[in-house]
Amino acid sequence: VSVADAPLLSILKSLSPETVAENGTLTYTLLVENRGNAPVTSDLTVSDVFDPILENITVTLNGNLLTEGVDYTYDETTGLFTTLPSAVTLPAAVYSTDPATGEVIVTPGSAVIRITGTV
């Protein structure tokens, strides 16, 4: 059996609150996970079109503030958000075996991107 040395990525998107008034604050949260055995250290971009479109956004990665034009781009006209290459990195997943059951446990490498703005 050959083992592929590669990342295996997934993204889960959520928003809060579920109901927001006009001119209210909304947060999109993107949970990016790597279940593969190789880290992602470059060339990763994450993009999405936000609907509703946000204005005056603040973006964080794992709680650290990102800078528009350096770490990401955002178009308030279309709602297109894109991280720039190398702004987001992900460690490889960690694999372990439960000694009692023999079950393989996968703990993915992860990053949380939060985009907060006004609707």
Coordinates of N, CA and C in Angstrom, one line a residue:
V1 N 0.8 -1.2 0.0 CA 0.0 0.0 0.0 C 0.9 1.2 0.0
S2 N 0.6 2.1 -1.0 CA 1.4 3.4 -1.0 C 0.7 4.5 -0.3
V3 N 1.4 5.3 0.4 CA 0.8 6.4 1.1 C 1.1 7.7 0.3
A4 N 0.1 8.5 0.0 CA 0.3 9.8 -0.6 C 0.7 10.8 0.4
D5 N 1.7 11.5 0.1 CA 2.2 12.6 0.9 C 1.6 13.9 0.4
A6 N 0.4 14.2 0.9 CA -0.4 15.4 0.4 C -1.4 15.9 1.4
P7 N -1.7 17.2 1.3 CA -2.8 17.7 2.2 C -4.2 17.2 1.7
L8 N -5.2 17.2 2.5 CA -6.5 16.9 2.2 C -7.4 17.9 2.9
L9 N -7.9 18.9 2.1 CA -8.5 20.1 2.7 C -10.0 20.1 2.6
S10 N -10.6 20.7 3.6 CA -12.1 21.0 3.6 C -12.3 22.3 4.3
I11 N -13.5 22.9 3.9 CA -13.8 24.2 4.5 C -15.3 24.2 4.9
L12 N -15.5 24.6 6.1 CA -16.9 24.7 6.7 C -17.1 26.2 6.9
K13 N -18.3 26.7 6.3 CA -18.6 28.1 6.5 C -19.8 28.3 7.3
S14 N -19.8 29.2 8.3 CA -21.0 29.5 9.1 C -21.1 31.0 9.2
L15 N -22.3 31.5 9.6 CA -22.5 32.9 9.9 C -23.2 33.1 11.2
S16 N -23.0 34.2 11.8 CA -23.7 34.6 13.0 C -23.8 36.1 13.1
P17 N -24.9 36.6 13.7 CA -26.1 35.8 14.1 C -26.9 35.4 12.8
E18 N -27.8 34.5 13.0 CA -28.6 34.0 11.9 C -29.5 35.1 11.4
T19 N -30.0 35.9 12.2 CA -30.9 37.1 11.8 C -30.2 38.3 12.2
V20 N -30.0 39.3 11.3 CA -29.4 40.5 11.6 C -30.2 41.7 10.9
A21 N -30.3 42.8 11.6 CA -31.0 43.9 11.1 C -30.2 44.7 10.1
E22 N -30.8 45.5 9.3 CA -30.0 46.4 8.4 C -29.1 47.2 9.2
N23 N -27.9 47.4 8.7 CA -26.8 48.1 9.4 C -26.3 47.4 10.6
G24 N -26.7 46.1 10.8 CA -26.2 45.3 11.9 C -24.9 44.7 11.5
T25 N -24.3 44.0 12.5 CA -23.0 43.3 12.3 C -23.2 41.9 12.1
L26 N -22.5 41.3 11.1 CA -22.5 39.9 10.7 C -21.1 39.4 10.7
T27 N -20.9 38.1 11.1 CA -19.6 37.5 11.0 C -19.7 36.2 10.2
Y28 N -18.9 36.1 9.2 CA -18.7 34.8 8.5 C -17.5 34.1 9.1
T29 N -17.6 32.9 9.4 CA -16.5 32.1 10.0 C -16.2 31.0 9.0
L30 N -14.9 30.9 8.6 CA -14.5 29.8 7.7 C -13.5 28.9 8.5
L31 N -13.9 27.7 8.7 CA -13.0 26.7 9.3 C -12.3 25.9 8.2
V32 N -11.0 26.0 8.1 CA -10.3 25.3 7.1 C -9.5 24.2 7.8
E33 N -9.7 23.0 7.3 CA -9.1 21.8 7.9 C -8.2 21.0 6.9
N34 N -7.2 20.5 7.4 CA -6.3 19.6 6.7 C -6.2 18.3 7.3
R35 N -6.8 17.3 6.7 CA -6.8 15.9 7.2 C -5.7 15.1 6.5
G36 N -4.9 15.7 5.7 CA -3.8 15.0 5.0 C -2.5 15.0 5.9
N37 N -1.5 14.2 5.4 CA -0.3 14.0 6.2 C 0.8 15.0 5.8
A38 N 0.5 16.0 5.0 CA 1.5 17.0 4.6 C 0.9 18.4 5.0
P39 N 1.7 19.3 5.5 CA 1.3 20.7 5.8 C 1.0 21.5 4.5
V40 N 0.3 22.6 4.6 CA 0.1 23.5 3.5 C 0.9 24.8 4.0
T41 N 2.0 25.1 3.3 CA 2.8 26.2 3.7 C 2.8 27.4 2.6
S42 N 2.2 27.1 1.5 CA 2.2 28.2 0.4 C 1.2 27.9 -0.6
D43 N 0.9 28.8 -1.4 CA 0.0 28.7 -2.6 C -1.5 28.4 -2.2
L44 N -1.9 28.5 -1.0 CA -3.3 28.3 -0.6 C -4.0 29.6 -0.6
T45 N -5.1 29.6 -1.4 CA -6.0 30.8 -1.4 C -7.4 30.3 -1.0
V46 N -8.1 31.0 -0.2 CA -9.5 30.7 0.2 C -10.3 31.9 -0.3
S47 N -11.4 31.5 -1.1 CA -12.2 32.6 -1.6 C -13.7 32.2 -1.5
D48 N -14.5 33.2 -1.4 CA -16.0 33.1 -1.3 C -16.6 34.4 -1.7
V49 N -17.9 34.2 -2.1 CA -18.7 35.4 -2.4 C -19.7 35.5 -1.3
F50 N -19.7 36.6 -0.6 CA -20.6 36.8 0.6 C -21.9 37.4 0.1
D51 N -23.0 36.7 0.6 CA -24.3 37.2 0.4 C -25.1 37.0 1.7
P52 N -25.3 38.0 2.4 CA -25.3 39.4 2.1 C -23.8 39.9 2.1
I53 N -23.6 41.0 1.3 CA -22.3 41.6 1.1 C -22.1 42.5 2.4
L54 N -20.8 42.4 2.9 CA -20.5 43.2 4.1 C -19.7 44.4 3.7
E55 N -19.8 45.4 4.5 CA -19.0 46.7 4.4 C -18.1 46.8 5.6
N56 N -17.0 47.6 5.5 CA -16.1 47.9 6.6 C -15.7 46.6 7.4
I57 N -15.1 45.7 6.6 CA -14.8 44.4 7.2 C -13.5 44.4 8.1
T58 N -13.5 43.5 9.0 CA -12.3 43.2 9.8 C -12.1 41.7 9.6
V59 N -10.9 41.3 9.4 CA -10.6 39.9 9.1 C -9.5 39.4 10.0
T60 N -9.7 38.2 10.7 CA -8.7 37.6 11.5 C -8.5 36.2 11.1
L61 N -7.3 35.8 11.4 CA -6.9 34.4 11.1 C -6.3 33.8 12.5
N62 N -7.0 32.9 13.0 CA -6.7 32.3 14.3 C -6.5 33.4 15.4
G63 N -7.4 34.5 15.3 CA -7.4 35.6 16.2 C -6.5 36.7 15.9
N64 N -5.6 36.5 14.9 CA -4.7 37.6 14.5 C -5.2 38.4 13.3
L65 N -5.1 39.7 13.5 CA -5.7 40.6 12.5 C -4.9 40.5 11.1
L66 N -5.7 40.4 10.0 CA -5.1 40.4 8.7 C -5.2 41.7 8.0
T67 N -4.4 42.0 7.1 CA -4.4 43.3 6.4 C -4.8 43.2 5.0
E68 N -5.8 44.1 4.6 CA -6.3 44.1 3.2 C -5.1 44.5 2.3
G69 N -5.0 43.8 1.2 CA -4.0 44.1 0.2 C -2.7 43.3 0.4
V70 N -2.5 42.9 1.7 CA -1.3 42.1 2.1 C -1.7 40.7 2.3
D71 N -2.8 40.4 3.0 CA -3.2 39.1 3.3 C -4.5 38.7 2.6
Y72 N -5.3 39.6 2.1 CA -6.5 39.3 1.4 C -7.0 40.5 0.6
T73 N -7.9 40.2 -0.3 CA -8.6 41.2 -1.1 C -10.1 41.1 -0.8
Y74 N -10.8 42.2 -0.9 CA -12.3 42.1 -0.8 C -12.9 43.2 -1.6
D75 N -14.0 42.8 -2.4 CA -14.7 43.7 -3.3 C -16.1 43.9 -2.6
E76 N -16.3 45.2 -2.1 CA -17.6 45.5 -1.5 C -18.7 45.6 -2.5
T77 N -18.4 45.6 -3.8 CA -19.5 45.7 -4.8 C -20.0 44.3 -5.1
T78 N -19.1 43.3 -5.2 CA -19.5 41.9 -5.5 C -19.6 41.0 -4.3
G79 N -18.9 41.3 -3.2 CA -18.8 40.5 -2.1 C -17.7 39.4 -2.2
L80 N -16.9 39.5 -3.2 CA -15.8 38.5 -3.4 C -14.7 38.7 -2.4
F81 N -14.4 37.7 -1.6 CA -13.3 37.7 -0.6 C -12.3 36.7 -1.0
T82 N -11.0 37.0 -1.0 CA -10.0 36.0 -1.4 C -8.7 36.3 -0.5
T83 N -8.2 35.2 0.1 CA -7.0 35.4 0.8 C -5.9 35.3 -0.2
L84 N -4.8 35.9 0.0 CA -3.6 35.9 -0.9 C -2.7 34.7 -0.6
P85 N -2.0 34.2 -1.6 CA -1.2 33.0 -1.3 C -0.2 33.2 -0.1
S86 N -0.1 32.2 0.7 CA 0.8 32.2 1.9 C 0.2 32.9 3.1
A87 N -1.0 33.5 3.0 CA -1.6 34.2 4.1 C -2.1 33.1 5.1
V88 N -2.6 32.0 4.5 CA -3.1 30.9 5.4 C -2.2 29.7 5.2
T89 N -1.7 29.2 6.3 CA -1.0 27.9 6.3 C -1.7 27.0 7.2
L90 N -1.5 25.7 7.0 CA -2.1 24.6 7.8 C -1.1 23.5 8.1
P91 N -1.1 23.1 9.4 CA -0.2 22.0 9.7 C -0.9 20.7 9.2
A92 N -0.1 19.7 9.1 CA -0.6 18.3 8.7 C -1.5 17.8 9.9
A93 N -2.3 16.9 9.5 CA -3.1 16.2 10.6 C -2.2 15.4 11.4
V94 N -2.7 15.1 12.6 CA -2.0 14.2 13.6 C -2.8 12.9 13.7
Y95 N -2.1 11.8 13.5 CA -2.8 10.5 13.6 C -2.3 9.8 14.8
S96 N -3.3 9.1 15.5 CA -3.0 8.3 16.6 C -3.9 7.1 16.6
T97 N -3.5 6.1 17.4 CA -4.3 4.9 17.5 C -4.8 4.7 19.0
D98 N -6.1 4.5 19.1 CA -6.6 4.2 20.5 C -6.1 2.8 20.9
P99 N -5.3 2.7 22.0 CA -4.7 1.4 22.3 C -5.7 0.4 22.7
A100 N -6.9 0.8 23.2 CA -7.9 -0.2 23.6 C -8.7 -0.8 22.4
T101 N -9.0 0.1 21.4 CA -9.9 -0.3 20.3 C -9.2 -0.5 19.0
G102 N -8.0 0.1 18.9 CA -7.3 0.0 17.7 C -7.8 1.0 16.6
E103 N -8.8 1.9 17.0 CA -9.3 2.9 16.1 C -8.3 4.0 15.8
V104 N -8.2 4.3 14.6 CA -7.3 5.4 14.2 C -8.0 6.7 14.4
I105 N -7.4 7.7 15.1 CA -8.0 8.9 15.4 C -7.2 10.0 14.6
V106 N -8.0 10.8 13.8 CA -7.4 11.9 13.0 C -7.7 13.2 13.6
T107 N -6.7 14.0 14.0 CA -6.9 15.3 14.5 C -6.4 16.3 13.4
P108 N -7.3 16.9 12.6 CA -6.9 17.7 11.5 C -6.1 19.0 11.9
G109 N -5.2 19.4 11.1 CA -4.6 20.8 11.2 C -5.7 21.7 10.8
S110 N -5.8 22.9 11.5 CA -6.9 23.8 11.2 C -6.5 25.3 11.3
A111 N -7.3 26.1 10.7 CA -7.2 27.5 10.7 C -8.6 28.1 10.7
V112 N -8.8 29.2 11.5 CA -10.1 29.8 11.5 C -10.0 31.2 11.0
I113 N -10.8 31.5 9.9 CA -10.8 32.9 9.4 C -12.1 33.5 9.7
R114 N -12.1 34.6 10.3 CA -13.4 35.3 10.7 C -13.4 36.7 10.0
I115 N -14.5 36.9 9.3 CA -14.7 38.1 8.6 C -16.0 38.8 9.2
T116 N -15.8 39.9 9.8 CA -16.9 40.7 10.4 C -17.1 42.0 9.8
G117 N -18.4 42.3 9.5 CA -18.7 43.6 8.9 C -20.1 44.0 9.0
T118 N -20.5 45.1 8.4 CA -21.8 45.7 8.5 C -22.6 45.3 7.3
V119 N -23.9 44.9 7.5 CA -24.8 44.5 6.4 C -25.5 45.7 5.9

